[in-house]
């Protein structure tokens, strides 16, 4: 079910929840097709102000000049999956999609919107170039590699040691210390922890805090099912979150903040602590980075299961997906994708944008010191925990964000758990 009307009909039925979305027959191309023989099209989230966007555009332009082959780019942000699916229904999707593995994209290969690439991984000589753990994370239950893993991320916690010093405190490693640090910062008019309480960034921190009380197996089952009440550790984690919130650990009105506003607050010294992914840390100005230390989220002082501060680590950045249309152009896609995994291009991304890459490399960025710090954190310093995105059903993502926004407000632990489980039940 990977070609013709059967693929599009099946995919449309699934996307439409049982109601076939009309095929876009008669429409113009949904990708900026050049019409030049030998051209390819790439639909990418690496655009705008996203870290690595300019490097990617430069790399593509250089490839086109060197090979005399046109590469048409279509750029979208968080709406890329919907746009790609819509164009796929019409059979007019880009040859390549560069997008994260989460939510809607989890089912693309199974539905035939994209092709599995495990055989191409070997045929094109890429297996030994990619971190093995990345390949494992991108492989589905049937053993199919959904896409080529390209970028990855660390999700550490950044501490402005200059502001901590002004408050007379040191970097906290336990929750009790974090509460004391928050009190001291507030007494100096400095915000403690800032986070996007109204969006995905706050959701990630909420789930990270819960993992301080859950083993990896328990976390996997809890986030897959949504049944927090069935896991004592999950309940303890929610209660711990509420304890931290009510102790004033988060900045005032945090439930209204976004991932953009959290970074602005941190960069302007309005808050001393921020949990932010490494690609966001690439946007911290040098003057601020010079007074920042990167570490992990403080361990629970009582009842936790982690020994060291936690950091979310994932290979789930942007992947290089080959669409059904792209499957007809493998001879053209092969050199393009091989070029993206060349040492030179990998170095350009690391040195020029601070991106963490899934390609095996020893290159560390000197111009993005916080990203470099995050990449060099060891298990002697932090405990890695999962990014739950691969476990959470797509239909649960937005409702869960509304639940976590409520959690950053004034909801009780019981209310949070109840609404969390309702989000899964509704999906």
Coordinates of C-alpha atoms in Angstrom, one line a residue:
X1 CA 0.0 0.0 0.0
X2 CA 2.7 2.5 -1.0
X3 CA 1.5 3.8 -4.4
X4 CA -1.4 5.0 -6.3
X5 CA -4.9 5.7 -5.1
X6 CA -4.8 2.8 -2.6
X7 CA -2.1 4.4 -0.6
X8 CA -3.7 7.9 -0.7
X9 CA -7.1 6.5 0.2
X10 CA -5.8 4.5 3.1
X11 CA -3.7 7.4 4.5
X12 CA -6.6 9.8 4.0
X13 CA -9.0 7.6 5.8
X14 CA -6.6 7.3 8.8
X15 CA -5.8 11.0 8.9
X16 CA -9.4 11.9 8.6
X17 CA -10.5 9.6 11.5
X18 CA -12.5 7.4 9.2
X19 CA -13.8 10.2 6.9
X20 CA -11.9 10.4 3.7
X21 CA -10.3 13.8 3.2
X22 CA -10.9 14.9 -0.4
X23 CA -7.9 14.3 -2.7
X24 CA -6.4 17.5 -4.0
X25 CA -6.8 16.5 -7.6
X26 CA -6.6 19.4 -10.0
X27 CA -4.5 21.4 -7.5
X28 CA -1.1 22.8 -8.3
X29 CA 2.0 21.3 -6.8
X30 CA 2.2 21.6 -3.0
X31 CA 6.0 21.6 -3.2
X32 CA 8.1 24.2 -5.2
X33 CA 8.9 21.8 -7.9
X34 CA 11.4 23.3 -10.4
X35 CA 10.4 21.0 -13.3
X36 CA 14.1 20.6 -14.1
X37 CA 15.0 17.0 -14.9
X38 CA 17.2 15.6 -12.1
X39 CA 15.8 17.9 -9.5
X40 CA 14.6 16.9 -6.0
X41 CA 12.4 18.5 -3.4
X42 CA 12.9 18.7 0.3
X43 CA 10.2 19.7 2.9
X44 CA 12.0 20.9 6.0
X45 CA 11.5 22.2 9.5
X46 CA 15.0 23.7 9.4
X47 CA 13.8 27.1 8.5
X48 CA 13.3 30.6 9.8
X49 CA 15.1 31.3 13.1
X50 CA 15.4 27.6 14.0
X51 CA 19.0 26.7 14.9
X52 CA 20.7 25.2 11.9
X53 CA 18.3 26.7 9.3
X54 CA 20.9 28.9 7.6
X55 CA 23.5 26.2 7.7
X56 CA 21.1 23.8 6.0
X57 CA 20.2 26.4 3.3
X58 CA 23.9 27.0 2.7
X59 CA 24.6 23.3 2.5
X60 CA 21.8 22.7 0.0
X61 CA 22.9 25.6 -2.1
X62 CA 26.5 24.4 -2.2
X63 CA 25.4 20.9 -3.2
X64 CA 23.3 22.3 -6.0
X65 CA 26.2 24.3 -7.3
X66 CA 28.7 21.4 -7.1
X67 CA 26.4 18.9 -8.8
X68 CA 24.4 21.2 -11.0
X69 CA 21.2 19.6 -9.6
X70 CA 18.3 21.7 -8.5
X71 CA 17.0 21.2 -4.9
X72 CA 13.6 22.8 -4.3
X73 CA 13.0 23.6 -0.6
X74 CA 9.6 23.9 1.1
X75 CA 9.7 25.2 4.6
X76 CA 7.3 24.8 7.5
X77 CA 7.5 24.8 11.2
X78 CA 5.3 22.8 13.6
X79 CA 2.6 22.4 10.9
X80 CA 4.9 20.5 8.6
X81 CA 3.4 17.0 9.3
X82 CA -0.1 18.3 8.4
X83 CA 1.1 20.0 5.2
X84 CA 3.1 16.9 4.2
X85 CA 0.2 14.6 4.8
X86 CA -2.1 16.8 2.8
X87 CA 0.3 16.9 -0.1
X88 CA 0.8 13.1 0.2
X89 CA -2.9 12.6 -0.2
X90 CA -2.7 14.3 -3.6
X91 CA 0.4 12.4 -4.5
X92 CA 2.3 15.7 -4.6
X93 CA 4.5 15.5 -1.5
X94 CA 8.2 16.4 -1.5
X95 CA 10.7 13.7 -2.1
X96 CA 12.2 14.2 1.3
X97 CA 10.7 15.4 4.6
X98 CA 13.0 16.6 7.4
X99 CA 10.9 16.5 10.6
X100 CA 10.9 15.1 14.1
X101 CA 9.8 11.6 15.1
X102 CA 6.8 12.2 17.2
X103 CA 3.0 12.3 17.1
X104 CA 1.7 12.1 13.6
X105 CA 5.0 11.1 12.0
X106 CA 5.2 7.9 14.1
X107 CA 2.8 6.2 11.7
X108 CA 4.0 7.5 8.3
X109 CA 6.1 4.5 7.4
X110 CA 3.4 2.1 8.5
X111 CA 0.8 3.9 6.4
X112 CA 3.1 4.1 3.3
X113 CA 3.5 7.8 3.3
X114 CA 7.2 7.2 3.7
X115 CA 9.4 4.2 3.0
X116 CA 11.5 2.2 5.5
X117 CA 15.2 2.9 4.9
X118 CA 17.1 0.1 6.7
X119 CA 18.3 -1.4 3.5
X120 CA 19.3 1.9 2.1
X121 CA 21.3 2.5 5.3
X122 CA 23.6 -0.3 4.3
X123 CA 23.4 0.1 0.5
X124 CA 24.4 3.8 0.8
X125 CA 27.2 3.1 3.4
X126 CA 25.6 5.1 6.2
X127 CA 25.2 2.6 9.0
X128 CA 28.7 3.0 10.5
X129 CA 28.4 6.8 10.3
X130 CA 25.3 7.1 12.6
X131 CA 25.2 6.6 16.4
X132 CA 23.8 3.1 17.0
X133 CA 21.4 4.3 19.7
X134 CA 19.9 6.8 17.2
X135 CA 19.2 4.0 14.8
X136 CA 17.6 2.0 17.6
X137 CA 15.3 4.9 18.6
X138 CA 14.2 5.5 15.0
X139 CA 13.4 1.8 14.4
X140 CA 9.8 0.7 14.8
X141 CA 8.3 -2.4 16.4
X142 CA 8.5 -4.3 13.1
X143 CA 12.2 -3.6 12.8
X144 CA 11.9 -0.9 10.1
X145 CA 14.1 2.2 10.2
X146 CA 11.6 5.0 9.6
X147 CA 14.1 7.6 8.5
X148 CA 17.7 8.5 8.7
X149 CA 18.3 10.1 12.1
X150 CA 19.9 13.5 11.5
X151 CA 19.9 15.9 14.4
X152 CA 19.5 15.1 18.1
X153 CA 19.2 17.0 21.4
X154 CA 20.2 17.2 25.0
X155 CA 17.7 18.9 27.3
X156 CA 19.8 20.1 30.2
X157 CA 19.2 22.7 32.8
X158 CA 21.1 26.0 32.6
X159 CA 22.0 27.9 35.8
X160 CA 23.1 31.6 35.7
X161 CA 25.9 31.3 38.3
X162 CA 26.2 35.1 38.4
X163 CA 22.6 35.5 39.6
X164 CA 23.1 32.7 42.0
X165 CA 26.1 34.4 43.4
X166 CA 24.2 37.7 43.8
X167 CA 21.6 35.7 45.9
X168 CA 24.4 34.1 47.9
X169 CA 23.6 30.6 46.9
X170 CA 25.3 27.8 44.8
X171 CA 24.0 25.5 42.1
X172 CA 21.3 23.2 43.6
X173 CA 21.6 19.5 43.1
X174 CA 18.6 18.4 45.3
X175 CA 15.0 19.6 45.5
X176 CA 15.5 20.9 49.0
X177 CA 18.4 22.9 47.8
X178 CA 16.4 24.1 44.8
X179 CA 13.6 25.4 47.1
X180 CA 16.2 27.3 49.2
X181 CA 17.8 28.7 46.1
X182 CA 14.4 29.9 44.8
X183 CA 13.7 31.7 48.1
X184 CA 17.1 33.4 48.0
X185 CA 16.6 34.5 44.4
X186 CA 13.1 35.8 45.1
X187 CA 14.5 37.9 48.0
X188 CA 16.8 39.6 45.5
X189 CA 14.0 40.2 43.0
X190 CA 15.3 37.5 40.7
X191 CA 13.0 34.9 39.1
X192 CA 14.0 31.3 39.9
X193 CA 13.0 28.6 37.3
X194 CA 11.5 29.9 34.1
X195 CA 9.8 27.5 31.6
X196 CA 7.1 27.6 29.0
X197 CA 4.2 26.5 31.3
X198 CA 1.7 27.0 28.5
X199 CA 3.4 24.9 25.8
X200 CA 5.5 21.8 25.1
X201 CA 8.5 23.0 27.0
X202 CA 6.6 23.0 30.3
X203 CA 5.1 19.7 29.4
X204 CA 8.6 18.2 29.0
X205 CA 9.8 19.5 32.4
X206 CA 6.6 18.1 34.1
X207 CA 7.3 14.7 32.6
X208 CA 11.0 14.9 33.5
X209 CA 10.2 15.7 37.1
X210 CA 7.9 12.6 37.2
X211 CA 10.8 10.5 36.0
X212 CA 12.7 11.3 39.2
X213 CA 10.3 8.7 40.8
X214 CA 10.0 6.2 38.0
X215 CA 12.2 3.5 36.6
X216 CA 12.6 3.5 32.8
X217 CA 10.2 0.6 32.5
X218 CA 7.6 2.3 34.7
X219 CA 8.0 5.5 32.8
X220 CA 7.5 3.7 29.5
X221 CA 4.3 2.0 30.7
X222 CA 3.0 5.2 32.5
X223 CA 3.5 7.5 29.5
X224 CA 2.2 4.9 27.0
X225 CA -1.0 4.2 28.9
X226 CA -1.5 7.6 30.7
X227 CA -2.6 5.7 33.8
X228 CA -0.6 7.7 36.3
X229 CA -2.7 6.6 39.2
X230 CA -1.6 3.0 38.7
X231 CA 2.0 3.8 39.3
X232 CA 2.9 5.0 42.9
X233 CA 6.0 6.6 41.5
X234 CA 4.0 8.7 39.1
X235 CA 1.7 9.8 41.8
X236 CA 4.7 10.7 44.0
X237 CA 6.1 12.6 41.0
X238 CA 3.0 14.7 40.6
X239 CA 2.8 15.4 44.3
X240 CA 6.5 16.5 44.2
X241 CA 5.8 18.8 41.3
X242 CA 3.0 20.5 43.2
X243 CA 5.3 20.8 46.2
X244 CA 7.9 22.6 44.1
X245 CA 5.3 24.8 42.5
X246 CA 3.8 25.8 45.8
X247 CA 7.2 26.5 47.2
X248 CA 7.7 29.2 44.6
X249 CA 10.3 27.3 42.5
X250 CA 8.8 28.5 39.2
X251 CA 8.6 32.2 38.2
X252 CA 5.3 34.0 38.8
X253 CA 2.6 33.3 36.2
X254 CA 4.7 30.6 34.7
X255 CA 1.5 28.9 33.3
X256 CA 1.4 31.7 30.7
X257 CA 5.0 31.5 29.5
X258 CA 6.1 29.8 26.2
X259 CA 9.4 28.3 25.1
X260 CA 10.3 31.7 23.5
X261 CA 9.4 33.8 26.5
X262 CA 11.3 31.5 28.9
X263 CA 14.5 32.0 26.8
X264 CA 14.0 35.8 26.7
X265 CA 13.6 35.9 30.5
X266 CA 16.7 33.9 31.0
X267 CA 18.8 35.8 28.4
X268 CA 17.8 39.1 30.0
X269 CA 18.7 37.9 33.6
X270 CA 15.1 38.1 34.7
X271 CA 15.3 34.4 35.8
X272 CA 18.3 32.3 36.9
X273 CA 17.4 28.8 35.8
X274 CA 16.0 27.4 32.6
X275 CA 15.5 23.8 31.3
X276 CA 16.1 24.2 27.6
X277 CA 17.1 22.0 24.7
X278 CA 20.5 22.3 23.3
X279 CA 19.3 23.9 20.1
X280 CA 17.8 26.7 22.2
X281 CA 21.0 27.1 24.1
X282 CA 22.7 27.9 20.8
X283 CA 20.6 31.1 20.9
X284 CA 21.9 32.3 24.2
X285 CA 24.2 35.3 23.6
X286 CA 27.9 35.0 24.5
X287 CA 27.7 37.6 27.3
X288 CA 25.1 35.5 29.0
X289 CA 26.7 32.1 28.2
X290 CA 29.8 33.3 30.0
X291 CA 28.1 33.2 33.4
X292 CA 26.1 30.0 32.8
X293 CA 26.8 26.4 33.9
X294 CA 24.9 23.5 32.4
X295 CA 23.7 20.6 34.5
X296 CA 20.6 18.6 35.3
X297 CA 17.3 18.9 37.2
X298 CA 17.9 18.5 40.9
X299 CA 17.1 15.1 42.3
X300 CA 14.2 14.6 44.8
X301 CA 15.5 14.9 48.3
X302 CA 13.2 12.1 49.4
X303 CA 11.7 9.1 47.7
X304 CA 13.3 9.5 44.3
X305 CA 14.9 6.7 42.2
X306 CA 17.6 8.8 40.4
X307 CA 21.0 9.3 41.9
X308 CA 22.1 12.4 40.0
X309 CA 20.4 15.4 38.5
X310 CA 18.5 14.4 35.4
X311 CA 18.9 15.5 31.7
X312 CA 16.5 14.5 28.9
X313 CA 18.6 13.0 26.2
X314 CA 17.2 11.9 22.8
X315 CA 18.2 11.1 19.3
X316 CA 14.8 12.3 18.3
X317 CA 15.6 15.4 16.4
X318 CA 15.1 15.9 12.7
X319 CA 15.1 12.8 10.6
X320 CA 15.5 12.5 6.8
X321 CA 12.3 10.7 5.6
X322 CA 11.9 9.5 2.0
X323 CA 8.4 9.8 0.7
X324 CA 6.5 7.6 -1.7
X325 CA 7.4 10.1 -4.5
X326 CA 11.1 10.1 -3.3
X327 CA 11.1 6.3 -3.6
X328 CA 11.0 6.8 -7.4
X329 CA 14.1 9.0 -7.3
X330 CA 16.5 7.0 -5.1
X331 CA 19.4 7.5 -7.5
X332 CA 19.0 11.2 -7.1
X333 CA 18.4 11.1 -3.3
X334 CA 21.4 8.9 -2.6
X335 CA 24.2 11.5 -3.2
X336 CA 22.2 14.3 -1.6
X337 CA 21.7 12.3 1.6
X338 CA 25.2 10.9 1.6
X339 CA 26.4 14.5 1.4
X340 CA 24.4 15.4 4.5
X341 CA 26.3 12.8 6.4
X342 CA 29.7 13.8 5.2
X343 CA 32.2 15.0 7.9
X344 CA 32.3 18.4 6.4
X345 CA 28.5 19.0 6.6
X346 CA 28.4 17.6 10.1
X347 CA 31.1 20.0 11.2
X348 CA 29.3 22.9 9.5
X349 CA 26.1 22.2 11.6
X350 CA 28.0 21.8 14.8
X351 CA 30.4 24.7 14.4
X352 CA 28.0 27.0 12.5
X353 CA 24.8 26.5 14.4
X354 CA 25.5 24.5 17.6
X355 CA 23.3 21.6 16.6
X356 CA 23.8 18.2 18.1
X357 CA 24.1 15.6 15.3
X358 CA 23.4 11.9 15.1
X359 CA 26.4 11.4 12.9
X360 CA 29.4 10.0 14.8
X361 CA 31.9 12.9 15.3
X362 CA 34.4 14.3 17.7
X363 CA 33.8 17.9 16.6
X364 CA 32.7 20.2 19.5
X365 CA 31.6 23.8 18.9
X366 CA 33.6 26.6 20.4
X367 CA 31.2 29.3 19.4
X368 CA 28.3 27.7 21.2
X369 CA 29.8 26.9 24.7
X370 CA 26.5 25.9 26.4
X371 CA 25.8 23.3 23.6
X372 CA 29.3 22.0 24.0
X373 CA 28.9 21.8 27.8
X374 CA 25.7 19.8 27.4
X375 CA 27.3 17.4 24.9
X376 CA 30.1 16.7 27.3
X377 CA 27.9 15.9 30.4
X378 CA 28.7 12.4 31.6
X379 CA 26.8 9.8 33.6
X380 CA 29.1 10.6 36.5
X381 CA 27.4 14.1 36.5
X382 CA 23.8 13.5 35.4
X383 CA 21.2 10.7 34.9
X384 CA 19.8 10.6 31.4
X385 CA 16.0 10.2 31.2
X386 CA 13.7 9.6 28.3
X387 CA 12.0 12.1 26.0
X388 CA 8.5 10.5 26.2
X389 CA 7.4 11.8 22.7
X390 CA 7.7 8.4 21.1
X391 CA 5.2 7.0 23.6
X392 CA 2.5 9.6 23.8
X393 CA -0.3 9.2 21.2
X394 CA -0.6 12.2 18.8
X395 CA -4.2 12.9 19.9
X396 CA -3.0 13.3 23.5
X397 CA -0.3 15.9 22.9
X398 CA -2.4 19.1 22.9
X399 CA -4.8 18.0 25.6
X400 CA -1.7 17.0 27.8
X401 CA -0.2 20.5 27.3
X402 CA -3.5 22.0 28.6
X403 CA -3.2 19.7 31.6
X404 CA 0.4 20.6 32.3
X405 CA -0.5 24.3 32.0
X406 CA -3.2 23.7 34.6
X407 CA -0.6 22.0 36.7
X408 CA 1.7 25.1 36.6
X409 CA -1.3 27.1 37.8
X410 CA -3.0 26.0 41.0
X411 CA -4.5 22.5 40.4
X412 CA -4.0 19.8 43.1
X413 CA -2.1 16.6 42.5
X414 CA -5.4 14.7 42.3
X415 CA -6.9 17.1 39.8
X416 CA -3.7 16.9 37.6
X417 CA -3.7 13.1 37.6
X418 CA -7.4 12.9 36.8
X419 CA -7.2 15.4 33.9
X420 CA -4.0 13.7 32.6
X421 CA -5.8 10.3 32.5
X422 CA -8.9 11.9 30.9
X423 CA -6.7 13.2 28.1
X424 CA -5.7 9.7 27.2
X425 CA -9.2 8.3 27.6
X426 CA -10.6 10.9 25.2
X427 CA -8.0 10.0 22.6

